Amino acid sequence: DGGITQSPKYLFRKEGQNVTLSCEQNLNHDAMYWYRQDPGQGLRLIYYSQIVNDFQKGDIAEGYSVSREKKESFPLTVTSAQKNPTAFYLCASTEWGNENLFFGSGTQLSVL
Amino acid sequence: GENVEQHPSTLSVQEGDSAVIKCTYSDSASNYFPWYKQELGKRPQLIIDIRSNVGEKKDQRIAVTLNKTAKHFSLHITETQPEDSAVYFCAAKAGGGKLIFGQGTELSVKP
């Protein structure tokens, strides 16, 4: 599992709670992405960042927030505004000029 | 924006048979079409990709075809083996744009 690390593997959220999913990469990749995976719906883009201190909303950004203070790190916060957070979350990165997404092993988020 | 439709959602074949998964896309500017394989409990991994200046690409038992006029592309797996069982995702990307994924196909290869 070298290269891009997601933690924790499993996470439980209580009602009204914000939780943060970690994503760290040591590939020196410029761009990082967060996808949400639900059964039968493929991978949907939440947020992405092509450079430090800059990020853009994806297709389903509502209820989520991110930061990109370091090139290696792209944490995702699932806020209490996200009413249906139960899903498998995948972080990915790409090298500049290379479109191949390299994925982490994912975090399964469930609501208590 | 881009929209990608993938069919079928589930596919069951006998070992040794061929499997075909089809995707259509909406944005005629899309020029990059990768396929990812996700085994149970594992991360998605790129298995093959094709660009809009190529009609077909092959890598051993896996091939991808692209029809730009009809805006569809397909994954072909020949001589399927049990280890081919996984969820397969197609995706499409316009130049400088985001990668948009299809809904996924769960392939089951029965020995």
XYZ file of N, CA and C in Angstrom:
669
model
N 0.816 -1.218 0.000
C 0.000 0.000 0.000
C 0.843 1.258 0.000
N 2.004 1.216 -0.612
C 2.841 2.393 -0.675
C 2.301 3.391 -1.651
N 2.683 4.663 -1.463
C 2.323 5.687 -2.420
C 1.257 6.606 -1.902
N 0.061 6.124 -1.722
C -1.039 6.974 -1.265
C -1.778 6.249 -0.151
N -1.871 6.880 0.980
C -2.395 6.254 2.185
C -3.631 6.978 2.674
N -4.681 6.217 2.896
C -5.901 6.772 3.466
C -6.109 6.194 4.851
N -6.568 7.052 5.752
C -6.895 6.581 7.101
C -8.050 7.395 7.664
N -8.859 6.786 8.544
C -8.810 5.374 8.892
C -9.448 4.528 7.801
N -9.405 3.222 7.947
C -10.040 2.331 6.982
C -11.553 2.321 7.183
N -11.963 2.393 8.450
C -13.387 2.450 8.801
C -13.603 3.637 9.732
N -14.713 4.340 9.546
C -15.008 5.514 10.364
C -16.510 5.579 10.595
N -16.860 5.928 11.822
C -18.272 6.042 12.171
C -18.564 7.473 12.596
N -19.674 7.990 12.112
C -20.046 9.368 12.417
C -21.359 9.402 13.189
N -21.366 10.214 14.235
C -22.592 10.419 14.988
C -23.364 11.578 14.381
N -24.641 11.638 14.687
C -25.497 12.704 14.190
C -24.922 14.065 14.560
N -24.834 14.970 13.590
C -24.375 16.329 13.863
C -22.874 16.479 14.008
N -22.145 15.425 13.749
C -20.700 15.453 13.953
C -19.977 15.682 12.624
N -18.884 16.439 12.674
C -17.986 16.538 11.526
C -16.895 15.479 11.686
N -16.520 14.854 10.604
C -15.415 13.897 10.646
C -14.452 14.197 9.504
N -13.177 13.889 9.729
C -12.154 14.175 8.723
C -11.464 12.895 8.286
N -11.390 12.712 6.960
C -10.714 11.580 6.367
C -9.340 12.041 5.883
N -8.346 11.245 6.197
C -6.981 11.616 5.854
C -6.546 10.989 4.533
N -5.771 11.737 3.755
C -5.172 11.227 2.524
C -3.768 11.810 2.403
N -2.773 10.953 2.373
C -1.375 11.365 2.277
C -0.718 10.602 1.129
N 0.073 11.323 0.318
C 0.798 10.653 -0.763
C 2.267 11.065 -0.756
N 3.126 10.086 -1.058
C 4.567 10.362 -1.135
C 5.090 10.143 -2.554
N 4.190 10.350 -3.525
C 4.524 10.152 -4.935
C 4.973 11.444 -5.615
N 4.925 12.534 -4.875
C 5.245 13.849 -5.421
C 4.273 14.250 -6.542
N 3.055 13.732 -6.436
C 2.035 14.080 -7.424
C 1.479 15.471 -7.142
N 1.177 16.182 -8.236
C 0.670 17.539 -8.078
C -0.810 17.578 -7.744
N -1.587 16.752 -8.421
C -3.040 16.825 -8.282
C -3.561 15.724 -7.358
N -4.572 16.072 -6.591
C -5.221 15.106 -5.702
C -6.727 15.250 -5.800
N -7.426 14.150 -5.562
C -8.866 14.081 -5.791
C -9.544 13.300 -4.669
N -10.809 13.633 -4.436
C -11.657 12.839 -3.568
C -12.885 12.383 -4.352
N -13.124 11.054 -4.315
C -14.291 10.470 -4.945
C -15.146 9.768 -3.892
N -16.424 9.764 -4.155
C -17.359 9.008 -3.328
C -17.881 7.840 -4.156
N -17.904 6.648 -3.560
C -18.365 5.462 -4.272
C -19.591 4.894 -3.560
N -20.706 4.873 -4.271
C -21.944 4.251 -3.794
C -22.289 3.103 -4.740
N -22.889 2.049 -4.215
C -23.242 0.910 -5.083
C -24.100 1.359 -6.262
N -23.721 0.937 -7.458
C -24.508 1.242 -8.648
C -24.384 2.659 -9.169
N -23.531 3.474 -8.540
C -23.416 4.873 -8.996
C -22.009 5.243 -9.420
N -21.130 4.305 -9.471
C -19.781 4.624 -9.911
C -19.044 5.509 -8.933
N -18.095 6.231 -9.462
C -17.266 7.128 -8.660
C -17.657 8.556 -8.984
N -18.032 9.310 -7.967
C -18.441 10.695 -8.182
C -17.440 11.628 -7.512
N -17.046 12.675 -8.239
C -16.000 13.574 -7.786
C -16.544 14.579 -6.780
N -15.871 14.667 -5.612
C -16.294 15.586 -4.556
C -15.510 16.901 -4.663
N -14.200 16.802 -4.576
C -13.305 17.953 -4.679
C -12.012 17.494 -5.347
N -11.310 18.454 -5.953
C -9.991 18.155 -6.459
C -9.094 19.373 -6.314
N -7.795 19.089 -6.308
C -6.799 20.146 -6.130
C -5.647 19.874 -7.086
N -5.308 20.866 -7.864
C -4.224 20.691 -8.831
C -2.915 21.296 -8.336
N -3.001 22.074 -7.259
C -1.812 22.724 -6.734
C -2.058 23.099 -5.276
N -0.988 23.229 -4.525
C -1.106 23.578 -3.111
C -1.868 24.896 -2.951
N -2.695 24.942 -1.917
C -3.494 26.126 -1.566
C -4.556 26.477 -2.597
N -4.919 25.523 -3.422
C -5.980 25.740 -4.406
C -6.764 24.458 -4.584
N -8.091 24.561 -4.656
C -8.912 23.392 -4.881
C -10.232 23.826 -5.514
N -10.881 22.879 -6.183
C -12.126 23.165 -6.879
C -13.196 22.156 -6.489
N -14.440 22.588 -6.537
C -15.558 21.694 -6.277
C -15.736 20.722 -7.438
N -16.093 19.504 -7.068
C -16.474 18.523 -8.059
C -17.975 18.537 -8.254
N -18.530 17.383 -8.584
C -19.952 17.304 -8.899
C -20.853 17.217 -7.670
N -20.295 16.777 -6.520
C -21.138 16.579 -5.333
C -20.461 17.172 -4.101
N -20.056 18.438 -4.164
C -19.269 19.059 -3.098
C -20.092 19.467 -1.869
N -21.397 19.564 -1.998
C -22.208 20.054 -0.885
C -22.098 19.146 0.327
N -21.786 19.765 1.485
C -21.665 19.002 2.719
C -20.253 18.505 2.992
N -19.325 18.877 2.111
C -17.921 18.473 2.263
C -17.022 19.705 2.233
N -15.844 19.584 2.845
C -14.837 20.636 2.719
C -13.466 19.977 2.658
N -12.507 20.693 2.065
C -11.146 20.177 1.933
C -10.151 21.297 2.202
N -8.888 20.903 2.332
C -7.786 21.855 2.402
C -6.597 21.237 1.689
N -5.678 22.077 1.212
C -4.460 21.580 0.561
C -3.315 22.499 0.978
N -2.936 22.348 2.239
C -1.862 23.178 2.789
C -0.483 22.625 2.433
N -0.421 21.332 2.172
C 0.839 20.688 1.773
C 0.600 19.856 0.520
N 1.611 19.693 -0.277
C 1.488 18.924 -1.514
C 1.115 17.473 -1.213
N 1.607 16.965 -0.071
C 1.433 15.550 0.235
C 0.062 15.219 0.816
N -0.675 16.225 1.271
C -1.860 15.956 2.076
C -3.107 16.648 1.530
N -4.234 15.919 1.549
C -5.486 16.465 1.029
C -6.640 15.906 1.872
N -6.816 16.388 3.087
C -7.867 15.852 3.966
C -9.256 16.294 3.538
N -10.201 15.410 3.756
C -11.611 15.672 3.431
C -12.426 15.677 4.726
N -13.170 16.752 4.949
C -14.069 16.815 6.100
C -15.500 16.615 5.634
N -16.170 15.655 6.251
C -17.589 15.419 5.994
C -18.347 16.156 7.090
N -19.045 17.197 6.731
C -19.696 18.030 7.728
C -21.090 17.498 8.061
N -21.667 18.086 9.099
C -23.014 17.676 9.512
C -24.056 18.042 8.456
N -23.683 18.910 7.526
C -24.604 19.297 6.451
C -24.776 18.191 5.408
N -23.882 17.213 5.427
C -23.998 16.079 4.494
C -24.945 15.070 5.126
N -26.167 15.007 4.615
C -27.219 14.222 5.256
C -27.158 12.734 4.961
N -26.428 12.367 3.956
C -26.320 10.951 3.606
C -24.856 10.587 3.402
N -24.074 10.582 4.462
C -22.629 10.433 4.299
C -22.145 8.999 4.157
N -23.001 8.028 4.412
C -22.558 6.635 4.363
C -22.131 6.280 2.940
N -20.860 5.951 2.787
C -20.303 5.635 1.465
C -18.855 5.210 1.641
N -18.276 4.765 0.542
C -16.858 4.436 0.479
C -16.165 5.621 -0.184
N -15.149 6.178 0.489
C -14.478 7.372 -0.009
C -13.078 7.010 -0.503
N -12.795 7.425 -1.717
C -11.510 7.140 -2.340
C -10.762 8.426 -2.632
N -9.522 8.451 -2.233
C -8.622 9.544 -2.561
C -7.733 9.087 -3.718
N -7.358 10.001 -4.589
C -6.509 9.648 -5.725
C -5.558 10.799 -6.030
N -4.512 10.478 -6.757
C -3.571 11.518 -7.156
C -3.084 11.247 -8.575
N -2.612 12.306 -9.226
C -2.010 12.160 -10.550
C -0.775 13.046 -10.639
N 0.147 12.580 -11.441
C 1.352 13.341 -11.733
C 1.019 14.369 -12.806
N 1.695 15.499 -12.781
C 1.459 16.527 -13.800
C 1.664 15.956 -15.196
N 0.678 16.124 -16.057
C 0.771 15.642 -17.433
C 0.390 14.188 -17.606
N 0.078 13.496 -16.524
C -0.303 12.088 -16.583
C -1.734 11.965 -16.084
N -2.612 11.397 -16.900
C -4.025 11.341 -16.519
C -4.388 10.112 -15.707
N -3.450 9.189 -15.499
C -3.743 7.968 -14.757
C -3.923 8.277 -13.277
N -5.122 8.003 -12.772
C -5.403 8.185 -11.352
C -4.809 7.037 -10.545
N -4.072 7.388 -9.496
C -3.548 6.388 -8.577
C -4.366 6.503 -7.296
N -5.089 5.441 -6.949
C -6.024 5.495 -5.839
C -5.425 4.997 -4.537
N -5.957 5.542 -3.433
C -5.707 4.981 -2.127
C -6.624 3.797 -1.901
N -6.523 3.178 -0.730
C -7.293 1.968 -0.451
C -8.681 2.257 0.107
N -8.984 3.530 0.339
C -10.339 3.913 0.678
C -10.661 3.941 2.163
N -11.708 4.699 2.492
C -12.264 4.765 3.848
C -13.760 4.523 3.757
N -14.249 3.575 4.543
C -15.684 3.312 4.615
C -16.262 4.125 5.768
N -17.137 5.066 5.426
C -17.765 5.910 6.445
C -19.199 5.441 6.665
N -19.551 5.262 7.922
C -20.911 4.843 8.264
C -21.465 5.767 9.340
N -22.784 5.866 9.389
C -23.449 6.717 10.375
C -23.991 5.859 11.501
N -23.716 6.270 12.744
C -24.212 5.534 13.903
C -25.671 5.885 14.166
N -22.078 19.486 -19.087
C -20.883 18.724 -18.742
C -20.961 17.300 -19.243
N -19.876 16.576 -19.033
C -19.795 15.200 -19.509
C -20.693 14.283 -18.694
N -21.302 13.310 -19.387
C -22.092 12.265 -18.745
C -21.695 10.931 -19.368
N -21.446 9.949 -18.534
C -21.014 8.636 -19.017
C -21.997 7.570 -18.540
N -22.520 6.803 -19.484
C -23.435 5.711 -19.176
C -22.730 4.385 -19.462
N -22.849 3.442 -18.536
C -22.146 2.161 -18.659
C -23.139 1.010 -18.549
N -22.975 0.027 -19.433
C -23.853 -1.144 -19.431
C -23.065 -2.397 -19.789
N -23.461 -3.566 -19.242
C -24.519 -3.749 -18.246
C -24.008 -3.432 -16.834
N -24.879 -3.441 -15.874
C -24.455 -3.210 -14.495
C -23.881 -4.484 -13.874
N -24.366 -5.633 -14.327
C -23.813 -6.921 -13.907
C -23.665 -7.805 -15.129
N -22.636 -8.648 -15.105
C -22.352 -9.528 -16.235
C -21.761 -10.819 -15.693
N -22.357 -11.930 -16.069
C -21.869 -13.228 -15.632
C -21.519 -14.059 -16.854
N -20.298 -14.598 -16.883
C -19.848 -15.407 -18.018
C -19.183 -16.667 -17.505
N -19.100 -17.649 -18.375
C -18.370 -18.868 -18.044
C -16.893 -18.650 -18.344
N -16.071 -19.283 -17.548
C -14.622 -19.198 -17.774
C -14.300 -19.592 -19.212
N -13.466 -18.774 -19.852
C -13.095 -19.048 -21.228
C -13.912 -18.273 -22.243
N -15.098 -17.801 -21.846
C -15.921 -16.990 -22.732
C -15.386 -15.558 -22.774
N -15.948 -14.770 -23.700
C -15.588 -13.354 -23.795
C -16.592 -12.494 -23.025
N -16.137 -11.338 -22.604
C -17.004 -10.373 -21.918
C -16.848 -9.022 -22.584
N -17.969 -8.328 -22.759
C -17.951 -7.007 -23.377
C -18.735 -6.034 -22.503
N -18.123 -4.906 -22.212
C -18.766 -3.845 -21.430
C -18.759 -2.582 -22.285
N -19.911 -1.900 -22.320
C -20.045 -0.759 -23.219
C -20.315 0.532 -22.456
N -19.758 1.627 -22.970
C -19.985 2.940 -22.377
C -20.284 3.957 -23.461
N -21.165 4.876 -23.156
C -21.415 6.007 -24.046
C -21.112 7.291 -23.294
N -20.684 8.308 -24.033
C -20.378 9.595 -23.416
C -21.089 10.703 -24.168
N -21.228 11.845 -23.522
C -22.035 12.913 -24.115
C -21.208 14.055 -24.706
N -20.026 14.299 -24.170
C -19.237 15.453 -24.587
C -18.328 15.091 -25.771
N -18.616 15.627 -26.926
C -17.839 15.294 -28.117
C -16.391 15.766 -28.016
N -16.091 16.641 -27.047
C -14.718 17.106 -26.853
C -13.881 16.125 -26.034
N -14.495 15.104 -25.479
C -13.741 14.134 -24.681
C -12.708 13.428 -25.540
N -11.511 13.265 -24.996
C -10.428 12.704 -25.799
C -9.606 11.646 -25.072
N -10.019 11.276 -23.866
C -9.266 10.279 -23.102
C -10.255 9.359 -22.414
N -10.063 8.034 -22.592
C -11.049 7.060 -22.122
C -10.339 5.896 -21.426
N -10.204 5.967 -20.110
C -9.562 4.874 -19.374
C -10.575 3.867 -18.835
N -10.075 2.681 -18.535
C -10.857 1.644 -17.870
C -10.124 1.246 -16.586
N -10.890 1.179 -15.490
C -10.331 0.788 -14.208
C -10.985 -0.502 -13.734
N -10.188 -1.317 -13.056
C -10.669 -2.580 -12.485
C -10.557 -2.492 -10.973
N -11.640 -2.834 -10.281
C -11.620 -2.815 -8.829
C -11.994 -4.191 -8.305
N -11.016 -4.904 -7.794
C -11.282 -6.194 -7.177
C -11.896 -5.967 -5.804
N -12.578 -6.973 -5.302
C -13.319 -6.856 -4.047
C -12.404 -6.391 -2.912
N -12.774 -5.288 -2.291
C -12.019 -4.781 -1.155
C -10.719 -4.080 -1.501
N -10.502 -3.848 -2.799
C -9.242 -3.220 -3.211
C -9.485 -1.890 -3.928
N -8.429 -1.190 -4.200
C -8.539 0.107 -4.874
C -8.704 -0.092 -6.375
N -9.370 0.834 -7.063
C -9.426 0.765 -8.531
C -8.038 0.940 -9.122
N -7.763 0.201 -10.196
C -6.483 0.315 -10.877
C -6.708 0.385 -12.376
N -5.940 1.226 -13.028
C -6.030 1.376 -14.485
C -5.588 0.089 -15.171
N -6.409 -0.399 -16.117
C -6.022 -1.601 -16.852
C -5.730 -1.307 -18.322
N -6.377 -0.317 -18.878
C -6.132 0.050 -20.262
C -6.775 1.398 -20.517
N -6.257 2.154 -21.462
C -6.860 3.428 -21.824
C -6.706 3.656 -23.326
N -7.484 4.575 -23.846
C -7.425 4.876 -25.273
C -7.674 6.361 -25.464
N -7.041 6.919 -26.476
C -7.232 8.343 -26.789
C -8.012 8.470 -28.081
N -8.543 9.654 -28.304
C -9.508 9.821 -29.392
C -8.874 9.740 -30.777
N -7.554 9.719 -30.847
C -6.922 9.592 -32.158
C -6.650 8.131 -32.533
N -7.155 7.217 -31.700
C -6.953 5.786 -31.922
C -8.301 5.085 -31.879
N -8.521 4.104 -32.762
C -9.794 3.408 -32.795
C -9.834 2.139 -31.952
N -8.659 1.550 -31.747
C -8.607 0.301 -30.999
C -7.239 0.155 -30.350
N -7.243 -0.459 -29.190
C -5.990 -0.719 -28.481
C -6.106 -2.062 -27.786
N -5.028 -2.853 -27.834
C -5.089 -4.196 -27.267
C -3.905 -4.437 -26.345
N -4.159 -5.167 -25.260
C -3.102 -5.543 -24.331
C -3.411 -6.945 -23.849
N -2.799 -7.918 -24.490
C -2.995 -9.338 -24.187
C -4.472 -9.693 -24.348
N -5.172 -10.068 -23.268
C -6.569 -10.506 -23.405
C -7.564 -9.343 -23.342
N -7.066 -8.160 -23.177
C -7.938 -6.991 -23.015
C -7.806 -6.079 -24.226
N -8.946 -5.598 -24.708
C -8.934 -4.644 -25.809
C -10.002 -3.584 -25.562
N -9.759 -2.399 -26.074
C -10.742 -1.328 -25.997
C -10.939 -0.766 -27.397
N -12.200 -0.518 -27.759
C -12.519 0.084 -29.048
C -13.233 1.396 -28.807
N -13.040 2.334 -29.717
C -13.636 3.655 -29.599
C -14.309 4.040 -30.908
N -15.557 4.456 -30.825
C -16.294 4.968 -31.977
C -16.635 6.426 -31.671
N -15.837 7.351 -32.202
C -16.021 8.770 -31.902
C -17.314 9.307 -32.471
N -17.705 8.813 -33.630
C -18.927 9.308 -34.273
C -20.141 8.997 -33.407
N -20.194 7.771 -32.925
C -21.322 7.347 -32.101
C -21.119 7.697 -30.631
N -19.952 8.154 -30.275
C -19.597 8.498 -28.890
C -19.797 7.312 -27.961
N -19.212 6.195 -28.347
C -19.195 5.071 -27.416
C -17.881 4.304 -27.515
N -17.551 3.645 -26.433
C -16.331 2.853 -26.355
C -16.610 1.602 -25.534
N -15.859 0.562 -25.805
C -16.149 -0.745 -25.215
C -14.874 -1.428 -24.737
N -15.043 -2.228 -23.707
C -13.963 -3.069 -23.177
C -14.275 -4.513 -23.543
N -13.287 -5.182 -24.103
C -13.449 -6.573 -24.501
C -12.420 -7.409 -23.741
N -12.897 -8.431 -23.061
C -11.997 -9.359 -22.371
C -12.216 -10.738 -22.981
N -11.161 -11.303 -23.536
C -11.265 -12.632 -24.139
C -10.706 -13.685 -23.183
N -11.128 -14.936 -23.415
C -10.647 -16.073 -22.605
C -10.690 -15.738 -21.109
N -11.856 -15.345 -20.639
C -11.976 -14.884 -19.258
C -11.546 -15.949 -18.253
N -10.990 -15.461 -17.149
C -10.514 -16.318 -16.066
C -11.163 -15.862 -14.761
N -11.245 -16.723 -13.763
C -11.874 -16.320 -12.487
C -11.269 -15.052 -11.897
N -9.987 -14.830 -12.109
C -9.343 -13.628 -11.556
C -9.746 -12.350 -12.287
N -10.498 -12.481 -13.366
C -11.050 -11.301 -14.040
C -12.289 -10.779 -13.311
N -12.825 -11.563 -12.384
C -14.004 -11.144 -11.624
C -13.681 -9.889 -10.815
N -14.471 -8.846 -11.046
C -14.217 -7.550 -10.405
C -15.288 -6.575 -10.875
N -15.221 -5.359 -10.362
C -16.047 -4.276 -10.889
C -15.180 -3.458 -11.844
N -15.702 -3.199 -13.025
C -14.982 -2.444 -14.049
C -15.668 -1.095 -14.253
N -14.866 -0.038 -14.285
C -15.379 1.314 -14.505
C -14.779 1.889 -15.778
N -15.632 2.476 -16.607
C -15.138 3.276 -17.708
C -15.152 4.737 -17.270
N -14.444 5.573 -17.998
C -14.421 6.997 -17.691
C -14.113 7.774 -18.960
N -14.458 9.043 -18.939
C -14.184 9.914 -20.079
C -13.725 11.278 -19.577
N -12.855 11.880 -20.333
C -12.316 13.181 -19.930
C -12.094 14.064 -21.144
N -12.608 15.293 -21.066
C -12.327 16.281 -22.099
C -10.995 16.937 -21.748
N -10.343 17.530 -22.719
C -9.042 18.133 -22.494
C -9.063 19.126 -21.342
N -8.213 18.907 -20.340
C -8.140 19.807 -19.199
C -9.285 19.685 -18.240
N -10.221 18.778 -18.527
C -11.407 18.646 -17.698
C -11.291 17.538 -16.667
N -12.392 17.276 -16.016
C -12.428 16.260 -14.980
C -12.682 14.893 -15.610
N -12.271 13.863 -14.877
C -12.542 12.495 -15.309
C -13.913 12.106 -14.766
N -14.841 11.740 -15.668
C -16.193 11.356 -15.267
C -16.335 9.857 -15.461
N -16.790 9.172 -14.401
C -16.873 7.717 -14.420
C -18.274 7.224 -14.768
N -18.321 6.046 -15.374
C -19.571 5.336 -15.537
C -19.959 4.680 -14.216
N -21.121 4.009 -14.232
C -21.697 3.479 -12.999
C -21.051 2.178 -12.538
N -20.244 1.568 -13.387
C -19.575 0.329 -13.014
C -20.306 -0.915 -13.501
N -19.536 -1.958 -13.801
C -20.070 -3.257 -14.195
C -19.431 -4.320 -13.317
N -20.270 -5.090 -12.645
C -19.751 -6.179 -11.822
C -19.668 -7.427 -12.679
N -18.453 -7.847 -12.990
C -18.210 -9.022 -13.829
C -17.937 -10.232 -12.941
N -18.662 -11.296 -13.199
C -18.457 -12.546 -12.480
C -18.095 -13.623 -13.498
N -16.941 -14.252 -13.302
C -16.500 -15.314 -14.190
C -16.623 -16.628 -13.441
N -17.495 -17.489 -13.924
C -17.766 -18.750 -13.239
C -16.875 -19.861 -13.770
N -16.197 -20.560 -12.862
C -15.282 -21.626 -13.315
C -16.040 -22.836 -13.838
